[in-house]
Short mmCIF file of C-alpha atoms in Angstrom, two decimals:
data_model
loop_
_atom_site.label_atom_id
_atom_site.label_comp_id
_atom_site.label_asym_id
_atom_site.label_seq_id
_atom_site.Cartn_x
_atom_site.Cartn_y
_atom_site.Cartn_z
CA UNK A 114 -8.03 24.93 -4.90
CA UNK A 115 -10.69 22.52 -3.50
CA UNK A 116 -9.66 19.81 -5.32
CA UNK A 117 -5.67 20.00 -3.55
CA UNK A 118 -7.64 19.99 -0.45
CA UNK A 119 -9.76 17.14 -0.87
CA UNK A 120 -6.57 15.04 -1.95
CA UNK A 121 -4.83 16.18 0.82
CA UNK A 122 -7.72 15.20 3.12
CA UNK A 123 -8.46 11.78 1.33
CA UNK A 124 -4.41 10.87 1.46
CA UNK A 125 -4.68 12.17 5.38
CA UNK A 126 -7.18 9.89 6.03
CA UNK A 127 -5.48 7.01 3.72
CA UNK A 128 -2.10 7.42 5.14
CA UNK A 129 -3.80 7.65 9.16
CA UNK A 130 -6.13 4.19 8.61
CA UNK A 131 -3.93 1.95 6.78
CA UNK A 132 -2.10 0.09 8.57
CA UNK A 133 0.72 -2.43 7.49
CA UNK A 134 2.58 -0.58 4.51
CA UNK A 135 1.84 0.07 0.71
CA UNK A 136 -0.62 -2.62 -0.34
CA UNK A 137 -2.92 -1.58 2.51
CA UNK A 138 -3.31 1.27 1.04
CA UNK A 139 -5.26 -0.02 -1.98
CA UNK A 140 -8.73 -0.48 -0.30
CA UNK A 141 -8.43 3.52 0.67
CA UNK A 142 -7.34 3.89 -2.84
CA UNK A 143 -10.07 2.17 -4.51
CA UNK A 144 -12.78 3.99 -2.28
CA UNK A 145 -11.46 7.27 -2.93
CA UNK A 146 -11.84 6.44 -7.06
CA UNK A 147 -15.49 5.21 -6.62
CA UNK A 148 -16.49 7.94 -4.62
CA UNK A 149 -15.03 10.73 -6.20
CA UNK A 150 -14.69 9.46 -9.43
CA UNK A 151 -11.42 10.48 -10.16
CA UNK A 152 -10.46 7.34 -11.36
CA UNK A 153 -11.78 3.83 -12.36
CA UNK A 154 -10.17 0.23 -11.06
CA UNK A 155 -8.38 -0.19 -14.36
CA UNK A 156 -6.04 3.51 -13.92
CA UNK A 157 -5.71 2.41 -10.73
CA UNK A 158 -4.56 -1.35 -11.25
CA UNK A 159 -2.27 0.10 -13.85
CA UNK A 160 -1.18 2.61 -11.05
CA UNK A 161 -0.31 -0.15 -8.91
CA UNK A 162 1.63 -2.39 -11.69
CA UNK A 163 3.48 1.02 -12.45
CA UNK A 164 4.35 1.58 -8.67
CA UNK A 165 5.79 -2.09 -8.27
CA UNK A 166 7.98 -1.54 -11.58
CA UNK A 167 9.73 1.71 -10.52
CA UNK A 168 12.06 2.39 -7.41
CA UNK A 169 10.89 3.80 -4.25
CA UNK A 170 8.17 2.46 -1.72
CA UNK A 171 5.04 1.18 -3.35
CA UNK A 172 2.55 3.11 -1.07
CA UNK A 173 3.99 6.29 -1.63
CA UNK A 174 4.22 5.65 -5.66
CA UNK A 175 0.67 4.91 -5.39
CA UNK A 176 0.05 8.02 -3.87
CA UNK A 177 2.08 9.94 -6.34
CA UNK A 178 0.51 8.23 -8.92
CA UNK A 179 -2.93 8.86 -7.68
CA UNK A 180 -2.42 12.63 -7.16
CA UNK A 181 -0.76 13.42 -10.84
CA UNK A 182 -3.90 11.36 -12.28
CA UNK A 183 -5.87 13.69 -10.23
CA UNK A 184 -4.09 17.38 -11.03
CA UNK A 185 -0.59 16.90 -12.38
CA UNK A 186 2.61 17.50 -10.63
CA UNK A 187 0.53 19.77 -7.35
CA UNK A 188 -1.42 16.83 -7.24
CA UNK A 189 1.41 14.30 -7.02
CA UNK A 190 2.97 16.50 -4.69
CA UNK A 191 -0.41 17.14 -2.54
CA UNK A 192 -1.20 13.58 -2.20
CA UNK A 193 2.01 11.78 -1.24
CA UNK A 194 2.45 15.05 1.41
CA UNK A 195 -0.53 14.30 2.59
CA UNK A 196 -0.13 10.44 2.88
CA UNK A 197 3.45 10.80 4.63
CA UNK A 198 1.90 13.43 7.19
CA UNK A 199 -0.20 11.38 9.66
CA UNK A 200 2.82 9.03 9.89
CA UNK A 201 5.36 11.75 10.66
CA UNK A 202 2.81 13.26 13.52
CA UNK A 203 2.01 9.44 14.58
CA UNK A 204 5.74 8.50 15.25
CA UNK A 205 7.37 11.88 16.36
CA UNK A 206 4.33 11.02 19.45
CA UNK A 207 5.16 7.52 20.00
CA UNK A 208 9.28 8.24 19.79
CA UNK A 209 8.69 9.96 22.95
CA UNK A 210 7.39 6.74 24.54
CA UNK A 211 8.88 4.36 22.40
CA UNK A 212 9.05 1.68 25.20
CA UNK A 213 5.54 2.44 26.54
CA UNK A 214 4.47 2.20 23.07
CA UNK A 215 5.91 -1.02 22.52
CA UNK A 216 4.75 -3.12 26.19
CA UNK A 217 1.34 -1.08 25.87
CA UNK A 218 -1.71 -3.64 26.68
CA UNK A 219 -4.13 -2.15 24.47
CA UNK A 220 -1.84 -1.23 21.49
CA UNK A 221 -1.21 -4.83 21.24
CA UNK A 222 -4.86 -5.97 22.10
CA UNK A 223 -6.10 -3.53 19.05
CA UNK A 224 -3.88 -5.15 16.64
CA UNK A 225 -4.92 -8.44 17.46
CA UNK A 226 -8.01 -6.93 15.24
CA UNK A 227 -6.30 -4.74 13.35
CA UNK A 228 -4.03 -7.59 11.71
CA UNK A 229 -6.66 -9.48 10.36
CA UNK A 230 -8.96 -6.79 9.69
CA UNK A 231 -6.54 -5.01 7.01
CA UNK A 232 -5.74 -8.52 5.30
CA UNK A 233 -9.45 -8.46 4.84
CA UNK A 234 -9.60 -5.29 3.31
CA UNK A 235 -6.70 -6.12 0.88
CA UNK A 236 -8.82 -9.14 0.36
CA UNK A 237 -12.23 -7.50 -0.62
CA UNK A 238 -10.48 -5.05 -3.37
CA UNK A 239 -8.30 -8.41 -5.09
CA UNK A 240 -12.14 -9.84 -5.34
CA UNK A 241 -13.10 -6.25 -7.05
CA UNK A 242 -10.15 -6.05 -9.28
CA UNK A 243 -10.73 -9.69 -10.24
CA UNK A 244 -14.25 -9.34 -10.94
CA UNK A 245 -13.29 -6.35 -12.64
CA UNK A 246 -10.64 -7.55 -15.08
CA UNK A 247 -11.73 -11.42 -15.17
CA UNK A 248 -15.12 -11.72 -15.70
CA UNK A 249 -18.03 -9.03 -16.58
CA UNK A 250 -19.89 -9.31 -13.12
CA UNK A 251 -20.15 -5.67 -12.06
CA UNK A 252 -20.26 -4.10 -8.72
CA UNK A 253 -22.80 -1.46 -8.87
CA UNK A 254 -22.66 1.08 -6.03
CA UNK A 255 -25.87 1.85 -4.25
CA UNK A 256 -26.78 5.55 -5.44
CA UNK A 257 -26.25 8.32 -2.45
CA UNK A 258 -29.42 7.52 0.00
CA UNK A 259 -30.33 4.12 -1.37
CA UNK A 260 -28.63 2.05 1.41
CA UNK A 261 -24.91 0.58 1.21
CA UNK A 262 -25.22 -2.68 0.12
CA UNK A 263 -24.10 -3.22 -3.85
CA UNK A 264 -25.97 -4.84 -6.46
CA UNK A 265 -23.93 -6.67 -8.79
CA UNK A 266 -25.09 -7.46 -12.51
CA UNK A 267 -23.37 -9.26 -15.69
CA UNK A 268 -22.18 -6.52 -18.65
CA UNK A 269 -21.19 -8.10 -21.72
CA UNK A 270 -22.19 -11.42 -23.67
CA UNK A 271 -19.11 -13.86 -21.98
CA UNK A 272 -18.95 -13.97 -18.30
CA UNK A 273 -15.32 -15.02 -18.49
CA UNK A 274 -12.48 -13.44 -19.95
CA UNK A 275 -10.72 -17.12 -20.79
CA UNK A 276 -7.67 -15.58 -21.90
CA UNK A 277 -6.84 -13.40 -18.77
CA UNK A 278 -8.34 -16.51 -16.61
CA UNK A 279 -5.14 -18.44 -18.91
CA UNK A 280 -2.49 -15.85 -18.16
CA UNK A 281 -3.74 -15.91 -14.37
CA UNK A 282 -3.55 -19.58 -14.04
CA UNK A 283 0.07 -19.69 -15.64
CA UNK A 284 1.43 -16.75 -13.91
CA UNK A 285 -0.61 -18.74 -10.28
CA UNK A 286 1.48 -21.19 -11.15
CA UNK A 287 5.07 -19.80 -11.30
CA UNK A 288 4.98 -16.63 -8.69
CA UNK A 289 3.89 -19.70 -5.90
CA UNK A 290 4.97 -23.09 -7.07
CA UNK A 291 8.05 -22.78 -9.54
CA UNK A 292 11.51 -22.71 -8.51
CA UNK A 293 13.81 -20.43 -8.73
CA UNK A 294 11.13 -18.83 -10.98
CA UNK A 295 8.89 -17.76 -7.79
CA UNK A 296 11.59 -15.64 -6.39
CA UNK A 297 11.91 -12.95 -9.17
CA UNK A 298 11.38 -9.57 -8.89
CA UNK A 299 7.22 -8.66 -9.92
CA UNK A 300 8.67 -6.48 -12.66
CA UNK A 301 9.57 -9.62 -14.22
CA UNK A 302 6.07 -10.95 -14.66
CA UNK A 303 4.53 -7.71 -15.29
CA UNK A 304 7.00 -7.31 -18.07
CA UNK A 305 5.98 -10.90 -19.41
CA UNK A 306 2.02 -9.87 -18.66
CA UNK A 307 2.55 -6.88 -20.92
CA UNK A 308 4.18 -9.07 -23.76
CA UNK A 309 1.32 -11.37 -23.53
CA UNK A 310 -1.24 -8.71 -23.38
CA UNK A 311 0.37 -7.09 -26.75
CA UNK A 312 0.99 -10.55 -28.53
CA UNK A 313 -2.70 -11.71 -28.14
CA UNK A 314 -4.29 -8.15 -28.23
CA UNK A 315 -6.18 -8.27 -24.39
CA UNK A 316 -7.93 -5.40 -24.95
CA UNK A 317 -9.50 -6.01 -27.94
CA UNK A 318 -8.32 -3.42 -29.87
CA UNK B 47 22.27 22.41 8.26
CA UNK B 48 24.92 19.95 6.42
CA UNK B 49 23.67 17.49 8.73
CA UNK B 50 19.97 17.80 7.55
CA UNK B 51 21.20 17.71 3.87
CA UNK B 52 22.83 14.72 4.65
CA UNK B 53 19.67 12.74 6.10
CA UNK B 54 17.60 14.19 3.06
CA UNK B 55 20.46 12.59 0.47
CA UNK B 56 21.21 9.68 2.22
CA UNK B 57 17.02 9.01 2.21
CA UNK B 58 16.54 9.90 -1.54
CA UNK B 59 19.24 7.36 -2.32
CA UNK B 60 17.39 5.22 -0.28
CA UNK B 61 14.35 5.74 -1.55
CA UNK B 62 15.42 5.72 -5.18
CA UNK B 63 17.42 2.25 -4.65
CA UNK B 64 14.42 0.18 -2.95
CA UNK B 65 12.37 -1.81 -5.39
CA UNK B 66 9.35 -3.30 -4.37
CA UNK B 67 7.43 -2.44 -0.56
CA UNK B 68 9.26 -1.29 2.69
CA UNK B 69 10.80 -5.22 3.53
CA UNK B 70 12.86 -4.64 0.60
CA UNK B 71 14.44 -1.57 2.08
CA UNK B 72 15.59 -3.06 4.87
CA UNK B 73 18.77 -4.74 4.26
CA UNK B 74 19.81 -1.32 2.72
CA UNK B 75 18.87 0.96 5.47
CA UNK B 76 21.19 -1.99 7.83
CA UNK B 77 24.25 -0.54 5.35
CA UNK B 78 23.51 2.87 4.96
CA UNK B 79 22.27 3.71 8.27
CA UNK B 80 23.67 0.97 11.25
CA UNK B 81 27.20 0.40 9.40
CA UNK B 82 27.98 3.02 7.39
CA UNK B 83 26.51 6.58 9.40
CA UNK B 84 26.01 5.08 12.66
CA UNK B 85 22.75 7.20 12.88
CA UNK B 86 21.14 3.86 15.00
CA UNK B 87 22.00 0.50 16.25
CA UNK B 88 20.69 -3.10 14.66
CA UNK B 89 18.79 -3.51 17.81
CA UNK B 90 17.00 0.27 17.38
CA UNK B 91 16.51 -0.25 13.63
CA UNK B 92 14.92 -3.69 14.56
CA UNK B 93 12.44 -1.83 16.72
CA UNK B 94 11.61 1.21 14.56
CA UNK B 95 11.33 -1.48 12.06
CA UNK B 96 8.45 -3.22 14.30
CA UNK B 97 6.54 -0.46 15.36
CA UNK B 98 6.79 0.92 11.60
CA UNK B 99 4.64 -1.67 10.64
CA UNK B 100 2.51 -1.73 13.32
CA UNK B 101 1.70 2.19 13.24
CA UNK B 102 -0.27 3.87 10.63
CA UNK B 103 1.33 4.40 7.30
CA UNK B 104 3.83 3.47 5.04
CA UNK B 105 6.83 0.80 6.41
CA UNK B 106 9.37 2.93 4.61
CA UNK B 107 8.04 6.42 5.75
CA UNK B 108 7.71 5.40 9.48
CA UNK B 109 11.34 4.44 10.03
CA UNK B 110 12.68 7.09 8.01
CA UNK B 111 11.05 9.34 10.56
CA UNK B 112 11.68 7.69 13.08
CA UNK B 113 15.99 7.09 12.19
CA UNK B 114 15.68 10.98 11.45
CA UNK B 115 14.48 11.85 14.68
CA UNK B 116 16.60 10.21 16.73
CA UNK B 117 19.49 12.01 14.86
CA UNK B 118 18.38 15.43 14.47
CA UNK B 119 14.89 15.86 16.27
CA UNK B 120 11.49 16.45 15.13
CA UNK B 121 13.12 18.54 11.81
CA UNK B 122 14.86 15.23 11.17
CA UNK B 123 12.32 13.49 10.85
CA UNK B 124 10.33 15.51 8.65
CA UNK B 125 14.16 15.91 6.58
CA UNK B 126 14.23 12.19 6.27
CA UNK B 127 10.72 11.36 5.23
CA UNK B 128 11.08 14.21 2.03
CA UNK B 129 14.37 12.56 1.42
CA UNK B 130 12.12 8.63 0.59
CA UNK B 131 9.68 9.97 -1.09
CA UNK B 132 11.45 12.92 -3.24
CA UNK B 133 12.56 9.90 -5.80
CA UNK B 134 9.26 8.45 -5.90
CA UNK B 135 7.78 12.03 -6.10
CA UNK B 136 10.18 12.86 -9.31
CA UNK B 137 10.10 9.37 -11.03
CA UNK B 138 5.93 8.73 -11.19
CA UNK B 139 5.80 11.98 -12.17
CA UNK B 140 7.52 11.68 -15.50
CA UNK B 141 6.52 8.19 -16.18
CA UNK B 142 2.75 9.24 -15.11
CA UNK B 143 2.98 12.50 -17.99
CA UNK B 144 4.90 9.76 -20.58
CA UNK B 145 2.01 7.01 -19.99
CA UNK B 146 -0.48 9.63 -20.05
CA UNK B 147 0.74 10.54 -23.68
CA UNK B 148 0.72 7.44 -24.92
CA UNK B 149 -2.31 5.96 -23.35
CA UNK B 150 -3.84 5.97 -26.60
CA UNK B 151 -2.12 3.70 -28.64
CA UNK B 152 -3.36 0.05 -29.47
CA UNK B 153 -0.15 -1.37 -28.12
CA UNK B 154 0.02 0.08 -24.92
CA UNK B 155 -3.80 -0.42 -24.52
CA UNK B 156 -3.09 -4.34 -24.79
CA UNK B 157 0.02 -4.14 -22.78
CA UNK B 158 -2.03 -2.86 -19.97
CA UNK B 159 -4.96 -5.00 -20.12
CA UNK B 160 -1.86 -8.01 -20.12
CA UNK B 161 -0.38 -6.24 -16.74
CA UNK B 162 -4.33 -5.88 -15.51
CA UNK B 163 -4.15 -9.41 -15.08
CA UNK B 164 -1.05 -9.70 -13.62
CA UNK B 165 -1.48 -7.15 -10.88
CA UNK B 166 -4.48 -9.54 -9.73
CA UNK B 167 -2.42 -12.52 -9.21
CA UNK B 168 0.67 -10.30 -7.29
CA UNK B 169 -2.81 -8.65 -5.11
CA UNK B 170 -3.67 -12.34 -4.23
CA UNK B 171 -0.57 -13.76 -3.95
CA UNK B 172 0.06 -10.61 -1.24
CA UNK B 173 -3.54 -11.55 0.74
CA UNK B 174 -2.13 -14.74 0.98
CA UNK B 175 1.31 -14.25 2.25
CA UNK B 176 -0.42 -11.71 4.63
CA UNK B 177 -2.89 -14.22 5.71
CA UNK B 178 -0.29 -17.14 7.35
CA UNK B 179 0.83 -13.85 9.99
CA UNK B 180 -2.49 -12.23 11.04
CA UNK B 181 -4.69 -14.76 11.07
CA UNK B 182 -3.63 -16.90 13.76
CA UNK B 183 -6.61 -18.47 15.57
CA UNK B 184 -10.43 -18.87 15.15
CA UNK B 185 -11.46 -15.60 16.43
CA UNK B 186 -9.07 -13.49 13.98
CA UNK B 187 -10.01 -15.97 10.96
CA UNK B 188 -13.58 -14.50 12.00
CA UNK B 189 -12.15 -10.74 11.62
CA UNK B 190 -11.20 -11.36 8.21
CA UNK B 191 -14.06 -13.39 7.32
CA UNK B 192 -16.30 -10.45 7.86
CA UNK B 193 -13.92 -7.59 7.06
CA UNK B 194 -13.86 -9.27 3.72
CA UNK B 195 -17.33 -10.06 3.55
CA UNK B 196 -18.36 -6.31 4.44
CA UNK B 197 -15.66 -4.69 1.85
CA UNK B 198 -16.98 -6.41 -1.02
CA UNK B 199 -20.80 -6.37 -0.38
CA UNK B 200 -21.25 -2.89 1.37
CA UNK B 201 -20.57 0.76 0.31
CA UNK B 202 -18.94 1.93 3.23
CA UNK B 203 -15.43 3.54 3.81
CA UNK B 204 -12.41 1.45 5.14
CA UNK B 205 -12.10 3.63 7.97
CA UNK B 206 -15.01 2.25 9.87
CA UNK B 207 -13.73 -1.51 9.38
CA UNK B 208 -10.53 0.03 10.77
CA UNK B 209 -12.09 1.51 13.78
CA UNK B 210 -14.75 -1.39 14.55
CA UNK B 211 -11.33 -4.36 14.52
CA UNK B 212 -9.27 -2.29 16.76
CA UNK B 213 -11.86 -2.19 19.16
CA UNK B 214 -12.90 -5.87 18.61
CA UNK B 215 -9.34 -6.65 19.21
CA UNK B 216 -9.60 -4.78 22.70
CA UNK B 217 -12.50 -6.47 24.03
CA UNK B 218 -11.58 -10.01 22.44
CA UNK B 219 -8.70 -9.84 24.08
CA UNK B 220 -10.05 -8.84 27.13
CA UNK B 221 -12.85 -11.01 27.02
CA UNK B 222 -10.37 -13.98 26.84
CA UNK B 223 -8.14 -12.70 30.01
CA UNK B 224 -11.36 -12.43 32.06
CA UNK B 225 -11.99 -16.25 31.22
CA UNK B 226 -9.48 -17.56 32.31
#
């Protein structure tokens, strides 16, 4: 029983601060894994590649995702109520003052920071994922009472994995600079990713 | 009643044909809900579409609520929002219990570690794109700067980053109207 309430609380709070739709979500995402363990950056990257392959909004996949990993189909159900809840409370309120809402001063003075502020976030868990699955620097969390500023530390004998740096480089190339190839669907280069990954055996095993 | 089962249908069809984030649902919500059920206009879908993305949450989930409210109330909206995420709800589920079974295997080990890498480029490739619209001037290339800064070298929850920028934004703002 705790556990549905602690995913409903953590997919409150998730669905309340992120702001700017489904990929703003993954900073909430990652903090809930580290802090409650539920889940390391790898299940949740796969998460996330699993959420952009299937129909349906990516946030709330995530969030579906995230709650089976967590407790099976309550879970799944738990989380992605939980996520959608603040939002249904948040705009029933501002449908009643939809205009106000939209010419209010200080709404639009707050995103002014808010904008920027959620790219960043975004932006601090692509460096973790890519420290995560291209090199071996690791993050290392200060333990509870120890401050909260991370150490990080190299684990493994290469620094760089040179074949995921490869696959990265290529797949730079054609999602920003390759036409018409940079218009297809992401399914289309996570289905190529996961022909690659089987062909030259990524994970080593 | 018939009209609340409607809303929930017409939003798990919805929600089961959009691939990708909440922009890609938008030319479909234009057919299904401005031309086809008349539930809103262009020019009220446009705004629910703005202030979805400007409000807490999920693109997708805001305007459903929002196109379900203006049709059938405060139950609407809660109607609407089950409808776009029942698919979602149904679909991870059984892909989440298949994956989970064969999470084991060599192959699908590999496979994974292949997608891995790929989800880092579509993460940056998404920074990026959101980049060119919200940072727009010194002071918000600043915000990120430091949000970024602080999210990879401290322990701390997103929340407070959220928090601290809206109120940044306030006074920065305000800051630059006393200035002038």
């Amino acid at each position: 029983m705790m556990v549905y309430l602690k995913l409903f609380w953590e997919f409150f709070k998730t669905g309340l601060f992120a702001i700017g739709g489904g990929m703003a979500t993954l900073p909430f995402l990652k903090n809930i894994g580290e802090t409650t363990g539920w889940y390391t950056y790898g299940d949740l990257m796969n998460m996330l590649a699993v959420s952009e392959s299937t129909p349906g909004p990516i946030g709330i996949n995530m969030a579906t995702y995230v709650g089976y990993t967590v407790s099976g189909i309550p879970g799944a159900f738990i989380a992605t109520i939980g996520e959608v809840t603040p939002s249904i409370i948040v705009i029933l309120i501002v449908a009643m003052m939809l205009k106000k809402f939209r010419d209010n001063k200080y709404v639009n003075q707050a995103f002014y920071g808010l904008r920027p502020a959620s790219t960043g976030l975004i932006g601090a868990a692509c460096v973790a994922v890519v420290l995560e699955v291209l090199t071996s620097i690791e993050s290392v969390k200060p333990a509870a009472g120890e401050g909260i500023v991370n150490a990080f530390r190299i684990a493994g004998d290469s620094l760089l994995n040179w074949r995921g740096l490869a696959l990265a480089a290529v797949l730079l190339v054609l999602t920003n600079w390759v036409k018409p190839v940079k218009n297809w669907h992401p399914i289309v280069f996570i289905g190529i990713s996961a022909v690659v990954g089987v062909a030259f055996g990524f994970a080593g095993v | 009643m018939k009209e609340l089962w409607e809303l929930f249908w017409t939003f798990a069809k919805m929600g089961a044909m959009t691939f990708g984030g909440g922009m890609a649902m938008l030319p479909i919500l234009q057919r299904e809900v401005v031309d086809s059920k008349h539930w809103a206009t262009e020019e009220e879908l446009m705004d629910y579409y703005a202030i979805g993305q400007c409000t807490p949450g999920i693109i997708a989930v805001n305007t459903a609520t929002f196109i379900g409210q203006k049709y059938r109330g405060w139950l609407g909206g809660i109607v609407a929002t089950l409808g776009v995420v029942f698919p979602s709800l149904v679909i991870i589920s059984i892909l989440a219990g298949l994956i989970t079974n064969f999470s084991h295997l060599a192959w699908v080990k590999n496979a994974f570690a292949g997608i891995q890498v790929c989800v880092c480029v579509l993460i940056f490739n998404a920074v990026v794109k959101l980049l060119k619209k919200s940072v727009v001037d010194r002071r918000t290339a600043a915000i990120f700067l430091l949000v970024l800064a602080g999210g990879v070298f401290l322990s701390i929850s997103p929340v407070w980053f959220v928090i601290t920028a809206a109120l940044a934004g306030i006074v920065l703002k305000n800051l630059e109207v006393r200035g002038k």
